[in-house]
Coordinates of C-alpha atoms in Angstrom, one line a residue:
Chain A
M1 CA 33.1 -34.1 11.4
R2 CA 30.7 -37.0 10.9
D3 CA 31.9 -40.0 8.9
F4 CA 30.9 -40.0 5.2
D5 CA 31.4 -42.0 2.1
Y6 CA 33.5 -40.3 -0.5
I7 CA 33.2 -40.9 -4.2
R8 CA 34.7 -39.2 -7.2
P9 CA 32.7 -40.0 -10.3
A10 CA 34.3 -39.7 -13.7
T11 CA 31.2 -38.7 -15.7
I12 CA 28.3 -36.4 -15.2
P13 CA 25.6 -39.2 -15.3
D14 CA 27.5 -41.1 -12.6
A15 CA 27.7 -38.0 -10.5
I16 CA 24.0 -37.3 -10.8
A17 CA 23.1 -40.9 -10.0
A18 CA 25.2 -40.9 -6.9
A19 CA 24.0 -37.5 -5.7
A20 CA 20.4 -38.4 -6.2
E21 CA 20.6 -40.8 -3.3
P22 CA 19.4 -39.3 0.0
G23 CA 22.0 -37.8 2.2
S24 CA 24.3 -36.9 -0.6
A25 CA 26.2 -33.6 -1.2
Y26 CA 28.2 -32.4 -4.1
L27 CA 31.8 -31.2 -3.3
A28 CA 33.5 -28.7 -5.6
G29 CA 35.6 -25.9 -3.9
G30 CA 34.4 -27.0 -0.5
T31 CA 34.8 -23.6 1.0
N32 CA 31.3 -23.5 2.3
L33 CA 30.5 -27.2 2.6
L34 CA 33.4 -28.1 4.8
D35 CA 32.8 -25.0 7.0
L36 CA 29.2 -26.2 7.5
M37 CA 30.3 -29.8 8.1
K38 CA 32.8 -28.7 10.7
G39 CA 30.1 -26.7 12.5
G40 CA 27.7 -29.7 12.5
I41 CA 25.2 -27.6 10.5
T42 CA 25.1 -30.2 7.7
S43 CA 26.3 -33.8 7.9
P44 CA 26.1 -35.5 4.5
E45 CA 26.4 -39.3 4.4
R46 CA 27.9 -39.2 1.0
I47 CA 30.3 -36.7 -0.6
V48 CA 30.2 -36.7 -4.4
D49 CA 33.4 -34.9 -5.5
I50 CA 32.8 -33.3 -8.9
T51 CA 36.1 -31.5 -9.2
R52 CA 37.4 -34.0 -11.9
L53 CA 34.3 -34.0 -14.1
P54 CA 35.4 -33.1 -17.6
E55 CA 34.6 -29.9 -19.4
L56 CA 33.0 -28.0 -16.5
N57 CA 35.9 -25.6 -16.1
R58 CA 35.7 -23.7 -19.3
I59 CA 34.6 -20.1 -20.2
E60 CA 33.1 -20.3 -23.7
R61 CA 31.9 -17.5 -26.0
L62 CA 28.7 -18.7 -27.7
D63 CA 27.8 -18.1 -31.3
D64 CA 24.9 -15.9 -30.4
G65 CA 27.2 -13.5 -28.5
G66 CA 26.4 -14.9 -25.1
L67 CA 28.8 -16.4 -22.6
R68 CA 28.8 -19.8 -21.0
I69 CA 30.8 -20.2 -17.7
G70 CA 31.4 -23.7 -16.6
A71 CA 30.3 -24.5 -13.0
L72 CA 33.8 -25.5 -11.9
V73 CA 35.5 -22.3 -13.0
R74 CA 37.1 -20.8 -10.0
N75 CA 35.9 -17.4 -8.8
A76 CA 39.4 -15.9 -9.0
D77 CA 40.0 -17.3 -12.5
L78 CA 36.8 -15.8 -13.8
A79 CA 37.3 -12.4 -12.2
H80 CA 40.9 -12.1 -13.5
D81 CA 39.9 -13.2 -17.1
A82 CA 40.7 -10.0 -18.9
A83 CA 38.0 -10.4 -21.6
F84 CA 35.4 -11.3 -19.0
A85 CA 36.2 -8.3 -16.8
K86 CA 36.0 -6.0 -19.8
A87 CA 32.6 -7.3 -20.9
Y88 CA 31.0 -7.8 -17.5
P89 CA 32.9 -5.4 -15.2
A90 CA 30.2 -5.3 -12.4
V91 CA 30.3 -9.1 -12.2
A92 CA 34.1 -9.1 -11.9
E93 CA 33.9 -6.4 -9.3
A94 CA 31.4 -8.3 -7.3
L95 CA 33.5 -11.5 -7.4
L96 CA 36.6 -9.6 -6.2
S97 CA 34.6 -8.0 -3.4
G98 CA 33.7 -11.4 -2.0
A99 CA 35.7 -13.4 0.5
S100 CA 39.5 -13.5 0.4
A101 CA 42.0 -14.4 -2.3
Q102 CA 42.5 -17.9 -0.8
L103 CA 38.8 -18.6 -0.8
R104 CA 38.3 -17.1 -4.3
N105 CA 41.0 -19.4 -5.6
A106 CA 39.1 -22.5 -4.4
A107 CA 35.4 -21.4 -4.6
T108 CA 33.6 -22.2 -7.8
V109 CA 30.9 -20.5 -9.9
G110 CA 28.4 -23.2 -9.4
G111 CA 29.1 -23.4 -5.7
N112 CA 28.7 -19.7 -5.3
L113 CA 25.0 -20.0 -6.3
L114 CA 24.5 -22.6 -3.6
Q115 CA 26.1 -20.7 -0.7
R116 CA 24.1 -21.1 2.5
T117 CA 23.0 -18.1 4.5
R118 CA 25.3 -16.5 7.0
C119 CA 22.4 -16.1 9.5
S120 CA 24.0 -16.7 12.9
Y121 CA 21.0 -18.7 14.1
F122 CA 21.4 -21.0 11.1
H123 CA 25.0 -21.5 12.0
D124 CA 24.4 -22.1 15.8
T125 CA 23.1 -25.6 16.2
A126 CA 21.7 -24.7 19.6
S127 CA 19.3 -22.2 18.1
A128 CA 15.9 -22.9 16.5
C129 CA 16.1 -22.6 12.7
N130 CA 13.4 -23.6 10.3
K131 CA 15.9 -23.7 7.4
R132 CA 18.2 -26.1 9.2
E133 CA 15.4 -28.1 10.9
P134 CA 12.0 -27.5 9.3
G135 CA 9.3 -26.8 11.9
A136 CA 11.8 -25.9 14.7
G137 CA 11.0 -22.2 14.8
C138 CA 13.1 -19.2 14.1
D139 CA 15.3 -17.6 16.8
A140 CA 16.3 -14.9 14.5
L141 CA 12.8 -13.4 14.8
G142 CA 13.2 -11.4 18.0
G143 CA 16.9 -12.1 18.2
E144 CA 20.0 -10.3 17.0
N145 CA 18.6 -9.4 13.6
R146 CA 19.9 -6.1 12.4
L147 CA 21.5 -7.8 9.4
H148 CA 18.5 -9.8 8.3
A149 CA 16.1 -9.5 5.4
V150 CA 13.9 -6.5 4.6
L151 CA 12.4 -7.8 1.4
G152 CA 10.6 -11.1 0.7
W153 CA 10.9 -12.5 4.2
S154 CA 8.3 -14.6 6.0
D155 CA 7.5 -15.4 9.6
A156 CA 9.3 -18.7 9.0
C157 CA 12.6 -17.2 7.9
I158 CA 14.3 -13.8 7.7
A159 CA 17.7 -14.9 6.5
T160 CA 19.5 -13.3 3.6
H161 CA 21.5 -14.9 0.7
P162 CA 25.2 -14.0 1.1
S163 CA 26.4 -14.0 -2.5
D164 CA 28.0 -11.0 -4.2
F165 CA 28.4 -12.7 -7.5
C166 CA 24.7 -13.5 -7.9
V167 CA 23.7 -9.8 -7.6
P168 CA 25.0 -8.5 -10.9
L169 CA 24.3 -11.9 -12.5
V170 CA 20.6 -11.6 -11.7
A171 CA 20.6 -8.0 -13.0
L172 CA 22.1 -9.2 -16.3
D173 CA 19.5 -12.0 -16.8
A174 CA 21.9 -14.9 -16.1
V175 CA 20.6 -18.4 -16.7
V176 CA 21.5 -21.5 -14.8
E177 CA 22.2 -24.6 -16.8
I178 CA 21.2 -27.7 -14.9
E179 CA 21.8 -31.4 -15.7
G180 CA 19.5 -33.9 -13.9
K181 CA 18.0 -37.3 -14.1
K182 CA 15.6 -36.1 -16.8
G183 CA 18.3 -34.3 -18.9
R184 CA 19.4 -30.8 -19.2
R185 CA 17.3 -27.7 -18.5
H186 CA 17.7 -23.9 -18.1
V187 CA 16.4 -21.8 -15.2
T188 CA 16.8 -18.1 -15.0
L189 CA 18.8 -17.0 -12.0
A190 CA 15.8 -14.8 -11.0
E191 CA 13.8 -18.0 -10.6
F192 CA 16.6 -20.2 -9.3
H193 CA 16.6 -19.0 -5.7
L194 CA 13.4 -19.3 -3.8
L195 CA 11.8 -17.0 -1.2
P196 CA 11.3 -18.7 2.2
G197 CA 7.5 -18.7 2.5
E198 CA 6.6 -21.6 4.7
T199 CA 9.4 -23.8 3.4
P200 CA 12.7 -22.0 4.0
Q201 CA 14.6 -25.3 3.8
R202 CA 13.9 -25.2 0.0
E203 CA 16.3 -22.6 -1.2
N204 CA 16.5 -23.2 -4.9
A205 CA 15.0 -25.0 -7.9
L206 CA 17.3 -28.0 -7.8
E207 CA 15.9 -31.5 -7.5
P208 CA 17.8 -34.4 -5.9
G209 CA 20.8 -35.2 -8.1
D210 CA 20.5 -32.0 -10.1
L211 CA 24.0 -30.6 -11.0
I212 CA 24.7 -27.0 -12.0
V213 CA 26.9 -27.4 -15.1
A214 CA 27.1 -23.8 -16.2
V215 CA 25.9 -20.2 -15.8
R216 CA 25.1 -18.4 -19.0
L217 CA 25.0 -14.6 -19.7
P218 CA 22.9 -13.6 -22.7
A219 CA 24.5 -11.4 -25.5
E220 CA 22.7 -8.3 -24.2
A221 CA 24.6 -8.5 -20.9
A222 CA 27.8 -7.2 -22.5
S223 CA 26.0 -4.0 -23.8
F224 CA 26.2 -2.5 -20.3
A225 CA 30.0 -2.7 -20.1
A226 CA 30.7 1.0 -20.2
N227 CA 28.4 1.9 -17.3
A228 CA 28.2 -0.9 -14.8
R229 CA 29.1 -1.0 -11.1
Y230 CA 28.8 -3.1 -8.0
L231 CA 28.7 -1.4 -4.6
K232 CA 28.9 -3.2 -1.3
V233 CA 28.6 -1.8 2.2
R234 CA 30.1 -4.0 4.8
E235 CA 31.1 -3.7 8.5
R236 CA 34.7 -3.4 7.6
T237 CA 36.3 -2.3 4.3
S238 CA 37.4 -5.8 3.1
Y239 CA 36.7 -9.5 3.5
A240 CA 33.2 -9.3 4.9
F241 CA 29.7 -10.1 3.7
A242 CA 27.4 -7.4 2.5
V243 CA 25.1 -5.5 4.8
V244 CA 23.6 -4.2 1.6
S245 CA 24.9 -4.2 -1.9
A246 CA 23.7 -3.1 -5.3
A247 CA 24.6 -3.8 -8.9
A248 CA 23.6 -1.1 -11.4
A249 CA 24.0 -1.2 -15.2
L250 CA 23.0 1.5 -17.6
V251 CA 22.9 2.3 -21.3
V252 CA 22.8 6.1 -21.6
D253 CA 22.4 8.1 -24.8
G254 CA 22.1 11.9 -25.0
G255 CA 21.4 12.1 -21.2
K256 CA 18.5 9.6 -21.5
I257 CA 18.5 6.1 -20.0
R258 CA 18.0 3.6 -22.9
A259 CA 18.4 0.5 -20.8
A260 CA 18.7 -0.1 -17.0
R261 CA 19.4 -3.0 -14.8
L262 CA 19.4 -3.0 -11.0
A263 CA 19.7 -5.7 -8.3
L264 CA 20.3 -5.7 -4.6
G265 CA 22.2 -8.0 -2.3
G266 CA 22.0 -8.6 1.4
V267 CA 18.3 -7.7 1.6
A268 CA 16.5 -10.9 0.9
A269 CA 16.8 -14.7 0.7
K270 CA 17.7 -14.3 -3.0
P271 CA 19.6 -11.8 -5.1
W272 CA 16.9 -9.2 -5.5
R273 CA 16.2 -7.9 -9.0
A274 CA 14.5 -4.5 -8.7
R275 CA 12.3 -4.4 -11.8
S276 CA 10.1 -1.7 -10.5
A277 CA 13.2 0.6 -10.3
E278 CA 14.2 -0.4 -13.8
A279 CA 10.8 0.7 -15.0
V280 CA 11.4 4.1 -13.4
L281 CA 14.8 4.5 -15.0
L282 CA 13.9 3.4 -18.5
G283 CA 13.5 6.4 -20.8
A284 CA 14.1 8.9 -18.0
D285 CA 16.8 11.6 -17.7
A286 CA 19.9 10.2 -16.2
N287 CA 20.1 12.4 -13.1
A288 CA 20.0 12.4 -9.3
A289 CA 16.2 12.9 -9.2
T290 CA 15.5 9.9 -11.4
F291 CA 17.9 7.8 -9.3
A292 CA 16.2 8.8 -6.1
S293 CA 12.8 7.8 -7.6
A294 CA 14.2 4.5 -8.7
A295 CA 15.6 3.8 -5.2
D296 CA 12.2 4.6 -3.7
A297 CA 10.6 2.1 -6.2
A298 CA 13.2 -0.6 -5.4
L299 CA 12.5 -0.4 -1.7
A300 CA 8.8 0.3 -1.9
D301 CA 7.8 -3.2 -0.6
A302 CA 10.5 -3.3 2.1
S303 CA 9.7 -3.8 5.7
P304 CA 11.9 -4.4 8.8
S305 CA 12.1 -8.0 10.0
G306 CA 13.5 -6.8 13.3
D307 CA 16.1 -4.2 14.3
N308 CA 17.0 -3.6 10.6
A309 CA 14.9 -0.7 9.5
F310 CA 18.2 1.1 8.9
K311 CA 18.9 -1.3 6.0
I312 CA 15.9 0.1 4.0
E313 CA 17.3 3.6 4.1
L314 CA 20.8 2.3 3.6
A315 CA 19.7 0.3 0.6
R316 CA 18.0 3.4 -1.0
R317 CA 21.3 5.3 -0.6
I318 CA 23.3 2.5 -2.0
V319 CA 21.0 2.2 -5.0
V320 CA 21.4 5.9 -5.7
R321 CA 25.2 5.7 -5.2
A322 CA 25.5 2.6 -7.5
L323 CA 23.5 4.4 -10.2
I324 CA 25.6 7.6 -9.9
S325 CA 28.8 5.4 -10.1
A326 CA 27.5 3.5 -13.1
L327 CA 26.6 6.7 -14.9
A328 CA 30.1 8.1 -14.2
G329 CA 31.4 5.1 -16.1
T330 CA 33.1 1.8 -15.5
P331 CA 36.6 2.4 -14.1
E332 CA 39.4 1.5 -16.6
R333 CA 41.1 -0.5 -13.9
M334 CA 39.6 -2.5 -11.1
P335 CA 39.6 -0.4 -7.9
A336 CA 42.1 -1.3 -5.2
L337 CA 39.1 -2.1 -2.9
P338 CA 36.6 -3.6 -5.3
A339 CA 33.0 -2.5 -4.8
S340 CA 33.9 -0.3 -1.8
P341 CA 32.0 3.0 -1.8
F342 CA 35.2 4.6 -0.4
S343 CA 36.9 3.9 -3.7
N344 CA 34.6 6.4 -5.4
I345 CA 35.2 9.4 -3.2
P346 CA 38.1 11.5 -4.4
G347 CA 40.6 12.0 -1.5
A348 CA 38.8 9.6 0.8
R349 CA 41.0 6.6 1.1
H350 CA 40.1 3.7 3.4
D351 CA 43.3 4.1 5.4
A352 CA 43.2 7.9 5.7
Chain B
M1 CA 35.0 -45.4 6.1
T2 CA 38.0 -47.1 4.9
S3 CA 41.1 -45.0 4.0
L4 CA 41.6 -44.0 0.4
P5 CA 44.9 -43.9 -1.5
I6 CA 46.2 -40.5 -2.8
T7 CA 49.4 -39.2 -4.1
L8 CA 50.7 -35.7 -3.3
T9 CA 53.8 -33.8 -4.2
I10 CA 54.7 -31.7 -1.2
N11 CA 57.7 -29.3 -1.3
G12 CA 59.1 -31.4 -4.2
H13 CA 58.7 -34.8 -2.5
R14 CA 56.2 -37.3 -3.7
H15 CA 54.1 -38.9 -1.0
K16 CA 51.9 -42.0 -1.4
L17 CA 49.4 -41.9 1.4
E18 CA 46.2 -43.6 2.7
V19 CA 43.8 -41.0 4.1
D20 CA 40.5 -41.0 5.9
P21 CA 38.3 -38.9 3.7
R22 CA 37.5 -36.6 6.6
V23 CA 41.1 -35.5 6.9
T24 CA 41.8 -32.0 5.6
L25 CA 45.0 -31.1 3.8
L26 CA 45.9 -29.0 6.8
D27 CA 45.6 -31.9 9.3
L28 CA 47.4 -34.2 6.9
L29 CA 50.4 -31.8 6.7
R30 CA 50.5 -31.3 10.4
E31 CA 49.5 -34.5 12.0
R32 CA 50.7 -37.1 9.5
L33 CA 53.7 -35.5 7.8
D34 CA 54.9 -33.4 10.7
L35 CA 55.0 -30.3 8.6
T36 CA 53.9 -28.0 11.4
G37 CA 54.9 -24.7 9.9
T38 CA 51.4 -24.5 8.4
K39 CA 49.2 -23.4 11.3
K40 CA 45.7 -24.3 12.4
G41 CA 44.2 -21.0 13.5
C42 CA 40.4 -20.7 13.1
D43 CA 40.1 -24.0 11.1
R44 CA 37.2 -22.3 9.2
G45 CA 38.8 -20.4 6.4
Q46 CA 38.8 -17.0 8.1
C47 CA 42.2 -16.3 9.5
G48 CA 44.6 -17.5 6.7
A49 CA 47.1 -19.2 9.1
C50 CA 46.7 -22.4 7.1
T51 CA 47.5 -20.9 3.7
V52 CA 49.5 -23.1 1.3
L53 CA 50.0 -23.1 -2.4
V54 CA 48.3 -25.9 -4.3
D55 CA 49.4 -26.1 -7.9
G56 CA 50.8 -22.6 -7.5
K57 CA 47.6 -21.0 -6.1
R58 CA 47.1 -20.0 -2.4
I59 CA 44.2 -21.7 -0.7
N60 CA 43.0 -22.3 2.9
S61 CA 44.2 -25.8 3.6
C62 CA 41.7 -26.2 6.4
L63 CA 38.8 -26.1 3.9
A64 CA 40.3 -28.7 1.5
L65 CA 39.8 -32.4 1.9
A66 CA 43.2 -34.1 1.4
V67 CA 41.5 -36.9 -0.6
S68 CA 40.1 -34.2 -3.0
Q69 CA 43.6 -32.9 -3.6
D70 CA 44.9 -36.2 -5.0
G71 CA 47.7 -35.6 -7.6
A72 CA 48.3 -32.0 -6.5
N73 CA 51.5 -30.1 -6.1
V74 CA 51.6 -28.5 -2.6
L75 CA 54.1 -25.9 -1.4
T76 CA 54.2 -25.2 2.4
I77 CA 56.4 -22.8 4.4
E78 CA 58.9 -25.6 4.9
G79 CA 59.6 -25.6 1.1
V80 CA 60.1 -21.9 0.6
A81 CA 63.7 -21.4 1.6
H82 CA 66.6 -22.8 -0.5
G83 CA 68.5 -24.7 2.1
E84 CA 69.9 -22.1 4.5
E85 CA 69.2 -19.3 2.1
L86 CA 65.9 -17.5 2.9
H87 CA 63.5 -16.7 0.1
P88 CA 63.5 -12.9 -0.7
V89 CA 60.0 -12.7 0.8
Q90 CA 61.2 -14.2 4.1
A91 CA 64.3 -12.0 4.2
A92 CA 62.1 -8.9 3.6
F93 CA 59.7 -9.9 6.3
I94 CA 62.6 -9.9 8.8
A95 CA 64.1 -6.7 7.4
H96 CA 60.8 -4.8 7.8
D97 CA 59.8 -6.3 11.1
G98 CA 56.9 -8.0 9.4
F99 CA 57.1 -11.1 11.7
Q100 CA 54.1 -11.6 13.9
C101 CA 54.2 -14.5 16.3
G102 CA 54.9 -17.9 14.6
F103 CA 51.3 -18.6 14.3
C104 CA 50.3 -16.1 11.6
T105 CA 53.6 -15.5 9.9
P106 CA 53.9 -18.7 7.8
G107 CA 50.4 -18.1 6.3
Q108 CA 51.3 -14.4 5.7
I109 CA 54.4 -15.5 3.8
M110 CA 52.6 -18.2 1.8
S111 CA 49.8 -15.7 1.0
T112 CA 52.4 -13.2 -0.2
L113 CA 53.9 -15.7 -2.5
G114 CA 50.5 -16.3 -3.9
L115 CA 49.8 -12.6 -4.2
I116 CA 53.0 -12.0 -6.2
A117 CA 52.3 -15.0 -8.5
E118 CA 48.9 -13.6 -9.2
G119 CA 50.5 -10.3 -10.4
Q120 CA 47.5 -8.2 -9.5
A121 CA 48.9 -6.0 -6.7
G122 CA 52.2 -4.5 -7.9
D123 CA 53.7 -2.1 -5.4
D124 CA 50.4 -0.4 -4.6
P125 CA 50.1 -0.6 -0.8
E126 CA 46.3 -0.4 -1.0
R127 CA 46.1 -3.4 -3.4
I128 CA 48.6 -5.3 -1.3
R129 CA 46.5 -4.7 1.8
E130 CA 43.4 -5.9 0.0
G131 CA 45.3 -8.9 -1.5
L132 CA 46.4 -10.0 2.0
S133 CA 43.1 -9.4 3.7
G134 CA 42.5 -13.1 4.0
N135 CA 45.3 -13.3 6.6
I136 CA 44.1 -11.9 9.8
C137 CA 46.2 -11.2 12.9
R138 CA 46.0 -8.8 15.8
C139 CA 49.7 -8.3 16.3
A140 CA 49.9 -5.1 14.3
A141 CA 52.7 -6.1 12.0
Y142 CA 50.6 -5.1 8.9
G143 CA 52.6 -2.0 8.1
G144 CA 55.9 -3.9 8.1
I145 CA 54.3 -6.6 6.0
V146 CA 53.3 -4.2 3.3
E147 CA 56.8 -2.7 3.2
A148 CA 58.3 -6.2 3.1
I149 CA 56.1 -7.1 0.1
V150 CA 57.0 -4.0 -1.8
E151 CA 60.7 -4.6 -1.3
A152 CA 60.5 -8.3 -2.0
Q153 CA 58.7 -7.7 -5.3
E154 CA 61.4 -5.2 -6.3
K155 CA 64.1 -7.7 -5.5
L156 CA 62.4 -10.5 -7.3
A157 CA 61.8 -8.3 -10.4
T158 CA 65.5 -7.3 -10.4
A159 CA 66.5 -11.0 -10.1
D160 CA 64.2 -11.8 -13.0
R161 CA 65.8 -9.1 -15.1
R162 CA 69.3 -10.5 -14.3
T163 CA 68.1 -14.0 -15.2
A164 CA 66.7 -12.7 -18.5
A165 CA 69.8 -10.7 -19.4

């Protein structure tokens, strides 16, 4: 690991001033940053440890019915907060389907939004990667790319965003609260992550020094509590990143869909909100035919970026499955294997 | 970079240390303090061999900078037994043949202590398997480990009831 200066500011303005200097990186849980530093993928000259900043580790109910989650709240603490899991079950399920218990105990809400891609060419410093080294080219194009993006990719980058947490968050209209040199601002999560275009090194809306201080869920997000699921297909049943995932949330009344939210993970450089599918669902009968039409709409613009055409069909099926699961109702207790499709098949246990 | 002063309580003992900011908690334990029970497996947060409890919660010590843990209370495998008397989790691992080679076992035991403290798994084998999925080993002792955890939890619960009575 390359040498770096380490500072631990006591106030948010001090942290922002320090991190605005070129070569700086914020450190919170460290689960992704240290991994990248050990691999030589990133080599910050200055680490700004924000773990002691005050008041960023709270979960607050807002007067308008919304929720404000401090950026330093640990993933495990949020997922196991009983009131949180009851109001936003798909978010808790997504959190618990990600990583391992050890990592969830360290990783933070703010850090989760800033996870770097798991593209193997990004992680291999001997490979060309436009994200790691702008202008270098992309060895993932034409390489081992069966897990790469099928939506929103460009000739410069076909990497996917790895977060589970962000998928139901973007479906529920989460907002990122950011403090920067010019003060505080709010950016919707849908606009926070950027598609690669010609500048895949630019992954989000943060400017130098900008600090994520909280993630907000609007009051309406809790209205989906009774019918919300997250489903994740991975190459083993636990502790793996999503090949494809989906968050589905419905409000159903008399067999009609009164409100619908849908987002996909593992398919693009950002958590993918499927608004065209939501338009199909809204007002329609809650049945398999509607869900199939919604899945077609969600993947209408998809195209393979390599050997990954299978992900398009897989994503369609996961969307249908997530919607069927959401319609069936949120489980009273978190499944033993959160977000696993195997949890939903009676008699089909993962160890059978 | 000059070293920075930190204080850590490790297995009940207070240590005042000067550390290079690049040193992980794992390397500090093993290389500076000779607490080599905590193992360096993948060194990238994937295998769980480096699991320790920090302020009662299990984490991967390979992905924690020691300097960032200033003031923390750390429990390693060396601090689990009471003198010569094994912790019920350690005894259950032996009784159920849950020991793998010495590389993975300390992390498995520390992770088990974390799992029990979290109170999420109970005696459901499926939840125990998921809860221990951050500890990976190819030695096929997983079945014995699950049995050991079920038994250890029963013994700990019985001991709690006796204490309460």
